[in-house]
Amino acid sequence: MRIKYLSHFVITVFGIFAVLFSTAQNRSISQKADSVCKLMTLEEKIGQMNQYNDDWNATGPLTLDNDKAGQIQLGQVGSMLNCVGTARTRKWQEIAMRSRLKIPLLFGQDVVHGFKTTFPIPLAEACSWDMDAIRLSARIAATEASAAGIHWTFAPMVDIARDPRWGRVMEGAGEDPFLGSAIAAARVKGFQGEGLGKLNAVMACVKHFAAYGAAIGGRDYNSVDMSNRLLWEVYLPPFKAAAAAGAATFMNSFNDLNGVPATGNRYLQRDILKGKWGFKGFVVSDWGSIGEMINHGNVKNEYEAALSAITAGCDMDMESRNYKHTLVQLVKDKKVPMALIDEAVKRILQKKFEMGLFDDPYRFCDAARETKELNDPAHATIARQIAAKSIVLLKNENMPGQTNPILPLSKQTHSIAFIGPLVKALKQNKGFWDVEVPGVDSNFIVSQWEGVKNKLGADTKLLYAKGCDIEGDNKDGFAEAVAVAQQADVVILSIGERRDMSGEAKSRSNINIPGVQEDLLKVLLATGKPVVVLINAGRPLVFNYTADHAPAIMYTWWLGSEAGNAIADVLFGDVNPSAKLPISFPRNEGQIPIYYSHFNTGRPATSDTNRNYNSSYNDLSIFPKYEFGFGLSYTKFEYSHLQLSSKKMKASDQLELSFELTNTGKMVGDEVVQLYLRDRVGSICRPVSELKGFDKIKLNPGETRTIRFTLTKELLSFYNDQLNWVAEPGEFELMIGASSRDIRLKDQFELIK
Ligand code: NOJ
């Protein structure tokens, strides 16, 4: 035991000693938290519920506070965010160790898709449908972050998002609750590793609870209005899965839900999360969201805001200082019972105990370990593999006048023109929510140019022209780009958004490819050269011209530190693309929200040719440009021989299904097989199809594998009008597909009583 825990006051010395002694006695963490809580003054308790930003690197509107150190020393701060690196975290922790009770600080950080090693943005990584890969990237992020002093990541973001105008669509796993739940659990497990207390585990923080992704009009921070059925059926499942996976903490959200701000929403935090789901961790507010309830018009002032938040179950105040300003008075006024404060404080202290911080507040401040983990070359190798798994091949037509597709490109190609504003970009490839790590060059990135260059031998000429900027209407660079294209056998054009055009507060009403980039494509296509387009973005963009005219398109999102190498791996066929979209791509903004699991309606539109009094647009297709689950490969897969163990299933039974998958092409490849169900008749209308299973299968050319799924009552259930989780007897359609529209095999069965 470390002597520095001992307090200056005899009574406290005795109390703390009792707590520490109890460690040896292996008392439960909850008892230990209880014992510490008993020693605390009300002000110290409120201090634990108070989180401050460091002096820089704000990820929200900053409150300038010149006396953080003084407040920490008085025990008035329980946690800090945006302090990165062992030197910095040690500095603050040393100040906390000068406080009366020496309760260690928790350091939180948005480690959203990597720390020093940047992985693909979460939406891109979701395209891999590869839970092991997703878990591994979170594991590496946690290993690096924990070595640099971080205890707690504000991730995963598990908000279902069906509106690509919303900039934060990049942070999640897309539109679907089934896929989203699997990814949420994988990310939590990745961050938390073998469990809190391990040196390389960070606490996950599941956010934003809840329904933040359904902001009206796709405008960030906007209101959300939705039925309870939709909330439970679509928006809550990933949160539930993350809680079940053992997530240590939750973050509430900026939006109001049906008129009640999520931060002050008792139904969400106390009834559902801490009640029904039995969540034992703590809930942190979003940045300033307690105070923002005044703007929402739901409370009058800070006093009422704090009352509302703590009553609703929000345990920690990120940066609004409302708890600090008003909780003492609220307790004195008997508006907030001490039991509520104690509950919040104990939840927070328990996590500090679980992280081992009471045993050693500096255990994550080891500079030697920091250097070692931040320089582990294996991390880059894995980042490259995961980035390649995240690239979605959208189109791959044949070479002009030939029978072979443009991609993969031959490494023996005589000359390649690599054109576009993103070819030589460095930091852009990181996307939004990268971490600035002290002492690390934030341009520590393999550019697309470098990646392609690395792939080619001396016999291939690689030519470059920028062509244009990402934004603006300047076409001065077109002539040079055309001249360069004319000298080449093939053109690769890298276009898209700026990395900070998606992310927090980055909603856009126009999600076209910005500027004159598609005009650049037009002039390049006019040269008659085959053009491969790389689209870099943090969201589904609208790019109809490109989609309809470019012969080959790879959606590369933002792939992180190894972007260039990963892109080159796929371009030249060292990796066969296998990614599938986790979100529908609209044809234009007028189709939004667009998602595959919609209801049939009373007047369903099933084609674009019949628009006669049915649920269609008069001026636009009802179908997305690219559907959920879509993505091409360099090989071909055939699906056959669907078999069901029975055509009838009792709720207490299981139904086994199998089919055969064959790689009929010439390259080894992975296929994401997708199982969809449609419940034909429900007491609540059921979607036309719902993802209920998937698997990623690697096959050699010519190889056939039998794929099996098991259907259980759980997979046939939904929330009825009483919000009971039920499976109603009746007929179900079963669809096996390569995407939500590309259904290859079908059958049906009946659920019987
Ligand atoms: C606000 C964002 O909504 C949240 O996701 C993030 O974790 C905090 N800022 C802290 O940066």
mmCIF file of N, CA, C and O in Angstrom, residues 31-101:
data_model
loop_
_atom_site.group_PDB
_atom_site.id
_atom_site.type_symbol
_atom_site.label_atom_id
_atom_site.label_comp_id
_atom_site.label_asym_id
_atom_site.label_seq_id
_atom_site.Cartn_x
_atom_site.Cartn_y
_atom_site.Cartn_z
ATOM 1 N N GLN A 31 -18.111 -2.392 -1.376
ATOM 2 C CA GLN A 31 -17.904 -2.030 0.040
ATOM 3 C C GLN A 31 -16.787 -1.010 0.184
ATOM 4 O O GLN A 31 -16.853 -0.108 1.010
ATOM 5 N N LYS A 32 -15.772 -1.165 -0.655
ATOM 6 C CA LYS A 32 -14.663 -0.208 -0.575
ATOM 7 C C LYS A 32 -15.140 1.186 -0.973
ATOM 8 O O LYS A 32 -14.819 2.181 -0.321
ATOM 9 N N ALA A 33 -15.921 1.245 -2.062
ATOM 10 C CA ALA A 33 -16.434 2.541 -2.506
ATOM 11 C C ALA A 33 -17.304 3.146 -1.412
ATOM 12 O O ALA A 33 -17.251 4.352 -1.129
ATOM 13 N N ASP A 34 -18.064 2.295 -0.780
ATOM 14 C CA ASP A 34 -18.928 2.726 0.308
ATOM 15 C C ASP A 34 -18.103 3.327 1.447
ATOM 16 O O ASP A 34 -18.424 4.394 1.984
ATOM 17 N N SER A 35 -17.023 2.661 1.791
ATOM 18 C CA SER A 35 -16.190 3.139 2.902
ATOM 19 C C SER A 35 -15.578 4.488 2.578
ATOM 20 O O SER A 35 -15.519 5.372 3.429
ATOM 21 N N VAL A 36 -15.107 4.649 1.323
ATOM 22 C CA VAL A 36 -14.506 5.939 0.959
ATOM 23 C C VAL A 36 -15.578 7.014 0.988
ATOM 24 O O VAL A 36 -15.375 8.117 1.517
ATOM 25 N N CYS A 37 -16.731 6.676 0.468
ATOM 26 C CA CYS A 37 -17.830 7.647 0.403
ATOM 27 C C CYS A 37 -18.177 8.170 1.804
ATOM 28 O O CYS A 37 -18.450 9.355 1.997
ATOM 29 N N LYS A 38 -18.104 7.281 2.780
ATOM 30 C CA LYS A 38 -18.437 7.677 4.162
ATOM 31 C C LYS A 38 -17.472 8.711 4.714
ATOM 32 O O LYS A 38 -17.789 9.438 5.650
ATOM 33 N N LEU A 39 -16.280 8.746 4.166
ATOM 34 C CA LEU A 39 -15.274 9.690 4.662
ATOM 35 C C LEU A 39 -15.405 11.072 4.032
ATOM 36 O O LEU A 39 -14.726 12.007 4.421
ATOM 37 N N MET A 40 -16.240 11.172 3.028
ATOM 38 C CA MET A 40 -16.222 12.382 2.203
ATOM 39 C C MET A 40 -17.198 13.443 2.688
ATOM 40 O O MET A 40 -18.294 13.130 3.157
ATOM 41 N N THR A 41 -16.791 14.694 2.530
ATOM 42 C CA THR A 41 -17.722 15.796 2.771
ATOM 43 C C THR A 41 -18.640 15.895 1.544
ATOM 44 O O THR A 41 -18.337 15.338 0.476
ATOM 45 N N LEU A 42 -19.707 16.634 1.691
ATOM 46 C CA LEU A 42 -20.616 16.799 0.554
ATOM 47 C C LEU A 42 -19.864 17.426 -0.623
ATOM 48 O O LEU A 42 -20.012 17.001 -1.772
ATOM 49 N N GLU A 43 -19.035 18.416 -0.336
ATOM 50 C CA GLU A 43 -18.291 19.086 -1.416
ATOM 51 C C GLU A 43 -17.359 18.107 -2.127
ATOM 52 O O GLU A 43 -17.210 18.158 -3.352
ATOM 53 N N GLU A 44 -16.742 17.241 -1.356
ATOM 54 C CA GLU A 44 -15.848 16.258 -1.988
ATOM 55 C C GLU A 44 -16.641 15.273 -2.845
ATOM 56 O O GLU A 44 -16.187 14.846 -3.909
ATOM 57 N N LYS A 45 -17.816 14.926 -2.373
ATOM 58 C CA LYS A 45 -18.644 14.006 -3.171
ATOM 59 C C LYS A 45 -19.009 14.664 -4.498
ATOM 60 O O LYS A 45 -18.889 14.054 -5.568
ATOM 61 N N ILE A 46 -19.416 15.909 -4.401
ATOM 62 C CA ILE A 46 -19.804 16.615 -5.632
ATOM 63 C C ILE A 46 -18.588 16.763 -6.554
ATOM 64 O O ILE A 46 -18.707 16.679 -7.774
ATOM 65 N N GLY A 47 -17.433 16.906 -5.938
ATOM 66 C CA GLY A 47 -16.198 16.971 -6.723
ATOM 67 C C GLY A 47 -16.018 15.736 -7.598
ATOM 68 O O GLY A 47 -15.618 15.823 -8.760
ATOM 69 N N GLN A 48 -16.324 14.582 -7.052
ATOM 70 C CA GLN A 48 -16.192 13.351 -7.844
ATOM 71 C C GLN A 48 -17.120 13.347 -9.052
ATOM 72 O O GLN A 48 -16.878 12.679 -10.043
ATOM 73 N N MET A 49 -18.185 14.118 -8.957
ATOM 74 C CA MET A 49 -19.195 14.128 -10.024
ATOM 75 C C MET A 49 -18.924 15.213 -11.060
ATOM 76 O O MET A 49 -19.768 15.511 -11.899
ATOM 77 N N ASN A 50 -17.739 15.795 -10.957
ATOM 78 C CA ASN A 50 -17.409 16.962 -11.754
ATOM 79 C C ASN A 50 -16.237 16.646 -12.675
ATOM 80 O O ASN A 50 -15.189 16.206 -12.225
ATOM 81 N N GLN A 51 -16.418 16.860 -13.979
ATOM 82 C CA GLN A 51 -15.337 16.575 -14.937
ATOM 83 C C GLN A 51 -14.955 17.835 -15.710
ATOM 84 O O GLN A 51 -15.831 18.531 -16.225
ATOM 85 N N TYR A 52 -13.638 18.094 -15.779
ATOM 86 C CA TYR A 52 -13.139 19.279 -16.482
ATOM 87 C C TYR A 52 -12.295 18.900 -17.681
ATOM 88 O O TYR A 52 -11.549 17.909 -17.653
ATOM 89 N N ASN A 53 -12.361 19.758 -18.676
ATOM 90 C CA ASN A 53 -11.437 19.661 -19.798
ATOM 91 C C ASN A 53 -10.066 20.192 -19.368
ATOM 92 O O ASN A 53 -9.969 21.078 -18.529
ATOM 93 N N ASP A 54 -9.021 19.653 -19.967
ATOM 94 C CA ASP A 54 -7.679 20.206 -19.770
ATOM 95 C C ASP A 54 -7.639 21.603 -20.406
ATOM 96 O O ASP A 54 -8.642 22.076 -20.956
ATOM 97 N N ASP A 55 -6.482 22.226 -20.421
ATOM 98 C CA ASP A 55 -6.418 23.609 -20.889
ATOM 99 C C ASP A 55 -6.443 23.745 -22.402
ATOM 100 O O ASP A 55 -6.414 24.835 -22.927
ATOM 101 N N TRP A 56 -6.385 22.649 -23.141
ATOM 102 C CA TRP A 56 -6.397 22.759 -24.601
ATOM 103 C C TRP A 56 -7.173 21.591 -25.166
ATOM 104 O O TRP A 56 -7.769 20.801 -24.436
ATOM 105 N N ASN A 57 -7.122 21.497 -26.491
ATOM 106 C CA ASN A 57 -7.705 20.357 -27.169
ATOM 107 C C ASN A 57 -9.190 20.197 -26.867
ATOM 108 O O ASN A 57 -9.682 19.104 -26.640
ATOM 109 N N ALA A 58 -9.894 21.320 -26.821
ATOM 110 C CA ALA A 58 -11.307 21.250 -26.481
ATOM 111 C C ALA A 58 -12.074 20.520 -27.561
ATOM 112 O O ALA A 58 -11.818 20.676 -28.740
ATOM 113 N N THR A 59 -13.015 19.687 -27.137
ATOM 114 C CA THR A 59 -13.907 19.035 -28.088
ATOM 115 C C THR A 59 -15.332 19.540 -27.859
ATOM 116 O O THR A 59 -16.305 18.868 -28.133
ATOM 117 N N GLY A 60 -15.406 20.768 -27.328
ATOM 118 C CA GLY A 60 -16.688 21.421 -27.096
ATOM 119 C C GLY A 60 -16.396 22.838 -26.669
ATOM 120 O O GLY A 60 -15.234 23.213 -26.506
ATOM 121 N N PRO A 61 -17.457 23.655 -26.473
ATOM 122 C CA PRO A 61 -17.216 25.048 -26.076
ATOM 123 C C PRO A 61 -16.535 25.123 -24.710
ATOM 124 O O PRO A 61 -17.024 24.565 -23.738
ATOM 125 N N LEU A 62 -15.396 25.807 -24.685
ATOM 126 C CA LEU A 62 -14.543 25.772 -23.497
ATOM 127 C C LEU A 62 -14.979 26.794 -22.441
ATOM 128 O O LEU A 62 -15.281 27.927 -22.760
ATOM 129 N N THR A 63 -14.990 26.353 -21.180
ATOM 130 C CA THR A 63 -15.164 27.292 -20.084
ATOM 131 C C THR A 63 -13.773 27.588 -19.565
ATOM 132 O O THR A 63 -13.080 26.672 -19.130
ATOM 133 N N LEU A 64 -13.362 28.836 -19.633
ATOM 134 C CA LEU A 64 -11.997 29.115 -19.182
ATOM 135 C C LEU A 64 -11.975 29.131 -17.662
ATOM 136 O O LEU A 64 -12.783 29.773 -17.012
ATOM 137 N N ASP A 65 -11.091 28.386 -17.127
ATOM 138 C CA ASP A 65 -11.047 28.204 -15.698
ATOM 139 C C ASP A 65 -9.589 28.235 -15.296
ATOM 140 O O ASP A 65 -8.829 27.338 -15.648
ATOM 141 N N ASN A 66 -9.193 29.276 -14.600
ATOM 142 C CA ASN A 66 -7.765 29.410 -14.341
ATOM 143 C C ASN A 66 -7.290 28.620 -13.133
ATOM 144 O O ASN A 66 -6.109 28.505 -12.895
ATOM 145 N N ASP A 67 -8.240 28.092 -12.392
ATOM 146 C CA ASP A 67 -7.787 27.464 -11.159
ATOM 147 C C ASP A 67 -8.153 25.984 -11.076
ATOM 148 O O ASP A 67 -8.637 25.501 -10.051
ATOM 149 N N LYS A 68 -7.930 25.273 -12.169
ATOM 150 C CA LYS A 68 -8.229 23.834 -12.135
ATOM 151 C C LYS A 68 -7.382 23.146 -11.073
ATOM 152 O O LYS A 68 -7.876 22.324 -10.308
ATOM 153 N N ALA A 69 -6.089 23.507 -11.040
ATOM 154 C CA ALA A 69 -5.199 22.839 -10.091
ATOM 155 C C ALA A 69 -5.701 23.036 -8.661
ATOM 156 O O ALA A 69 -5.760 22.092 -7.867
ATOM 157 N N GLY A 70 -6.075 24.262 -8.353
ATOM 158 C CA GLY A 70 -6.560 24.553 -7.004
ATOM 159 C C GLY A 70 -7.800 23.730 -6.684
ATOM 160 O O GLY A 70 -7.942 23.178 -5.585
ATOM 161 N N GLN A 71 -8.688 23.639 -7.650
ATOM 162 C CA GLN A 71 -9.922 22.881 -7.421
ATOM 163 C C GLN A 71 -9.642 21.382 -7.268
ATOM 164 O O GLN A 71 -10.265 20.706 -6.458
ATOM 165 N N ILE A 72 -8.696 20.908 -8.060
ATOM 166 C CA ILE A 72 -8.354 19.480 -7.936
ATOM 167 C C ILE A 72 -7.790 19.217 -6.542
ATOM 168 O O ILE A 72 -8.150 18.259 -5.867
ATOM 169 N N GLN A 73 -6.934 20.132 -6.097
ATOM 170 C CA GLN A 73 -6.314 19.951 -4.786
ATOM 171 C C GLN A 73 -7.345 20.012 -3.656
ATOM 172 O O GLN A 73 -7.161 19.425 -2.603
ATOM 173 N N LEU A 74 -8.437 20.690 -3.907
ATOM 174 C CA LEU A 74 -9.502 20.742 -2.893
ATOM 175 C C LEU A 74 -10.467 19.564 -3.030
ATOM 176 O O LEU A 74 -11.495 19.502 -2.362
ATOM 177 N N GLY A 75 -10.160 18.659 -3.953
ATOM 178 C CA GLY A 75 -11.035 17.490 -4.137
ATOM 179 C C GLY A 75 -12.318 17.845 -4.862
ATOM 180 O O GLY A 75 -13.337 17.177 -4.701
ATOM 181 N N GLN A 76 -12.270 18.885 -5.689
ATOM 182 C CA GLN A 76 -13.502 19.335 -6.353
ATOM 183 C C GLN A 76 -13.627 18.840 -7.792
ATOM 184 O O GLN A 76 -14.537 19.243 -8.510
ATOM 185 N N VAL A 77 -12.722 17.994 -8.196
ATOM 186 C CA VAL A 77 -12.756 17.457 -9.565
ATOM 187 C C VAL A 77 -12.510 15.948 -9.510
ATOM 188 O O VAL A 77 -11.566 15.500 -8.871
ATOM 189 N N GLY A 78 -13.370 15.195 -10.177
ATOM 190 C CA GLY A 78 -13.228 13.732 -10.142
ATOM 191 C C GLY A 78 -12.594 13.172 -11.396
ATOM 192 O O GLY A 78 -12.068 12.060 -11.401
ATOM 193 N N SER A 79 -12.673 13.947 -12.479
ATOM 194 C CA SER A 79 -12.202 13.412 -13.755
ATOM 195 C C SER A 79 -11.826 14.554 -14.681
ATOM 196 O O SER A 79 -12.320 15.669 -14.542
ATOM 197 N N MET A 80 -10.936 14.250 -15.621
ATOM 198 C CA MET A 80 -10.570 15.240 -16.633
ATOM 199 C C MET A 80 -10.618 14.600 -18.010
ATOM 200 O O MET A 80 -10.466 13.389 -18.142
ATOM 201 N N LEU A 81 -10.844 15.433 -19.015
ATOM 202 C CA LEU A 81 -10.780 14.918 -20.372
ATOM 203 C C LEU A 81 -9.809 15.754 -21.187
ATOM 204 O O LEU A 81 -9.499 16.894 -20.822
ATOM 205 N N ASN A 82 -9.382 15.134 -22.260
ATOM 206 C CA ASN A 82 -8.451 15.783 -23.193
ATOM 207 C C ASN A 82 -7.088 16.096 -22.595
ATOM 208 O O ASN A 82 -6.445 17.060 -22.988
ATOM 209 N N CYS A 83 -6.650 15.313 -21.605
ATOM 210 C CA CYS A 83 -5.235 15.395 -21.236
ATOM 211 C C CYS A 83 -4.608 14.091 -21.710
ATOM 212 O O CYS A 83 -5.039 13.015 -21.323
ATOM 213 N N VAL A 84 -3.626 14.231 -22.544
ATOM 214 C CA VAL A 84 -3.059 13.059 -23.213
ATOM 215 C C VAL A 84 -1.569 12.972 -22.914
ATOM 216 O O VAL A 84 -0.865 13.982 -22.929
ATOM 217 N N GLY A 85 -1.123 11.769 -22.668
ATOM 218 C CA GLY A 85 0.309 11.549 -22.453
ATOM 219 C C GLY A 85 0.605 11.369 -20.968
ATOM 220 O O GLY A 85 -0.029 11.994 -20.114
ATOM 221 N N THR A 86 1.583 10.524 -20.682
ATOM 222 C CA THR A 86 1.861 10.214 -19.275
ATOM 223 C C THR A 86 2.366 11.438 -18.511
ATOM 224 O O THR A 86 2.087 11.593 -17.336
ATOM 225 N N ALA A 87 3.105 12.310 -19.206
ATOM 226 C CA ALA A 87 3.650 13.467 -18.491
ATOM 227 C C ALA A 87 2.512 14.361 -18.013
ATOM 228 O O ALA A 87 2.478 14.810 -16.861
ATOM 229 N N ARG A 88 1.557 14.572 -18.909
ATOM 230 C CA ARG A 88 0.443 15.466 -18.582
ATOM 231 C C ARG A 88 -0.485 14.836 -17.525
ATOM 232 O O ARG A 88 -0.886 15.475 -16.561
ATOM 233 N N THR A 89 -0.824 13.588 -17.705
ATOM 234 C CA THR A 89 -1.752 12.966 -16.749
ATOM 235 C C THR A 89 -1.078 12.827 -15.379
ATOM 236 O O THR A 89 -1.716 13.014 -14.348
ATOM 237 N N ARG A 90 0.198 12.533 -15.386
ATOM 238 C CA ARG A 90 0.921 12.442 -14.100
ATOM 239 C C ARG A 90 0.872 13.780 -13.374
ATOM 240 O O ARG A 90 0.635 13.847 -12.165
ATOM 241 N N LYS A 91 1.027 14.848 -14.146
ATOM 242 C CA LYS A 91 1.033 16.181 -13.535
ATOM 243 C C LYS A 91 -0.289 16.432 -12.793
ATOM 244 O O LYS A 91 -0.314 16.828 -11.630
ATOM 245 N N TRP A 92 -1.400 16.142 -13.454
ATOM 246 C CA TRP A 92 -2.699 16.377 -12.801
ATOM 247 C C TRP A 92 -2.910 15.388 -11.646
ATOM 248 O O TRP A 92 -3.455 15.749 -10.603
ATOM 249 N N GLN A 93 -2.469 14.146 -11.873
ATOM 250 C CA GLN A 93 -2.686 13.146 -10.816
ATOM 251 C C GLN A 93 -1.905 13.519 -9.555
ATOM 252 O O GLN A 93 -2.374 13.311 -8.432
ATOM 253 N N GLU A 94 -0.723 14.093 -9.745
ATOM 254 C CA GLU A 94 0.063 14.494 -8.569
ATOM 255 C C GLU A 94 -0.688 15.555 -7.768
ATOM 256 O O GLU A 94 -0.653 15.562 -6.539
ATOM 257 N N ILE A 95 -1.374 16.420 -8.470
ATOM 258 C CA ILE A 95 -2.153 17.450 -7.761
ATOM 259 C C ILE A 95 -3.304 16.794 -7.004
ATOM 260 O O ILE A 95 -3.566 17.105 -5.844
ATOM 261 N N ALA A 96 -3.960 15.821 -7.663
ATOM 262 C CA ALA A 96 -5.064 15.116 -6.978
ATOM 263 C C ALA A 96 -4.545 14.407 -5.727
ATOM 264 O O ALA A 96 -5.253 14.304 -4.717
ATOM 265 N N MET A 97 -3.305 13.945 -5.786
ATOM 266 C CA MET A 97 -2.739 13.238 -4.634
ATOM 267 C C MET A 97 -2.401 14.195 -3.483
ATOM 268 O O MET A 97 -2.056 13.764 -2.393
ATOM 269 N N ARG A 98 -2.508 15.485 -3.755
ATOM 270 C CA ARG A 98 -2.311 16.449 -2.658
ATOM 271 C C ARG A 98 -3.649 16.816 -2.010
ATOM 272 O O ARG A 98 -3.710 17.625 -1.103
ATOM 273 N N SER A 99 -4.739 16.238 -2.507
ATOM 274 C CA SER A 99 -6.053 16.555 -1.920
ATOM 275 C C SER A 99 -6.224 15.761 -0.620
ATOM 276 O O SER A 99 -5.488 14.807 -0.365
ATOM 277 N N ARG A 100 -7.206 16.159 0.181
ATOM 278 C CA ARG A 100 -7.366 15.569 1.509
ATOM 279 C C ARG A 100 -7.498 14.043 1.443
ATOM 280 O O ARG A 100 -6.810 13.318 2.139
ATOM 281 N N LEU A 101 -8.355 13.552 0.557
ATOM 282 C CA LEU A 101 -8.581 12.100 0.526
ATOM 283 C C LEU A 101 -7.773 11.383 -0.551
ATOM 284 O O LEU A 101 -7.835 10.169 -0.665
#
